[in-house]
Phi, psi and omega in degrees: 000118191282307191273074179275175177299326182296306183301313167322304181304322183293318181295312188302304173314305179296338176289308184292325174292321186272319180270337185048235168287358175149172181269085177314321178294309186286331178282342187260346176239342177249114167309127179318333188255012170286129184250166179198163186231123178243135186256129171259128190227135167284134180262001183198158171313141177201177158247131192286122176224143176094003174315322180301309184309296181333290189321319178277342167303304195288336172296326197277340179276318179196145170283359187276351180276133164242132201245115182237108182284155185243351171214175181268159170284145186095342185288126161299115191224147176274180179300154183078343181288126176295125174277314187193146180255160178229127183228152175149188181310138183294317180304326169293323181299319181278330165304331191244345190300295184307306179299319174301324173287315183300333176285319165307304182303316170313298192293301187307320170300318173298310184300334191274317183287337173294319187307325192290321173285331185275331169287329189284352178263355180295151352280020198270160198263348182316141184255127173270121191238141182271184183233197177279354197280069181246147170307119168315124174091001183248001204297299175327294187290321170314284191305327170299316169290337166302311174307308172306335168255031188075010170282165177246153175275136169287188180296150173296313190203196172293346197257353188242019182179147173261113167230099189286123172251181194311299185300332183278315187296314189303320187288327183286336188088022170145178180287310181300310170311312180317310176294320180291315176298325182294308176302322181295316202246355172248155191314160184278335177284006182263138175279152163251127172251144168225134172294135195211133188257358187202177176290318170311315175300320180306312179296332172293310188301298177315298168326315188266005167100013183291150180282317179217150197223121177273102177290090182271126165049042173268163196262167192291334170292316171299327180297319179279343168281330177286332170275000167280307192303313173305318175049044170073014184269343177216150177281163195225138177238105165294138177199153180106119172064043189257126179232159180311322179283337174265339185296342174292318183285320170310314191288327183285341176282355171094015179283147177301307187229154163227117182276128187230109187272353159311345176298310190256309180312329194222014168284135174304126184286143175280173192259125166224152174214168167229134192235140171261129204246349177192141181238165167204163171275136168286159192276140180308148171282140180299151174296149175288156174284150181281147178309000000 
């Protein structure tokens, strides 16, 4: 489920941050009876992500606002495509505009950026996966956007996967004791992944029973050697310094996964705007009958 209580809380925080005690510009320039229809449009080719969140932004302001998506999340659209129409009191459209667009631009940016990485590794079978390098509070949304762009999610947090990293290894006394303790203490349904820095570490991890080995900051020649050394006994994930220019060369080495922190921490926002296209005055409510 995308619209979790945490996401609604994030929306509420964003609205509170933006509106504060009230929108002074709208209050002083727009009569309360003015109704409006606005179009949300893409200004460039992009993968759409975040329409349910944008809809929830306006719903949190007032149920009188009607938000109608014209495309679906995950859809590739061209510039000038109408993503949604928003109809209701003009003051409410203006109250929600920036917050709704911020969510759409950020999430669509991640989906669009992810798609570029996914397309770059074709025709190799390596999967592009994300990391935990997400904006605080945004993780469920950002990982959703990665999926819409064709990427896959790595573990969601510290609680749903075992990934033994360099600091775990240092504190545990080495790769082998760290893996042995994980095997003894973890549920049998969880795979154990361990990060290594060199081919010797890969050999240790395989011998100790790791299921997946993360090859950290290795060049392409070393990655290719690691694939030959593993010979299918473990699945291999390449990580560290992954750029759009490099990722195809990494995929060509034969690794199974390529984790890219930049999918979320460096994705450029895409350009989306909202324009009011027509206005009218609401009809006055009928007077109640006299007693």
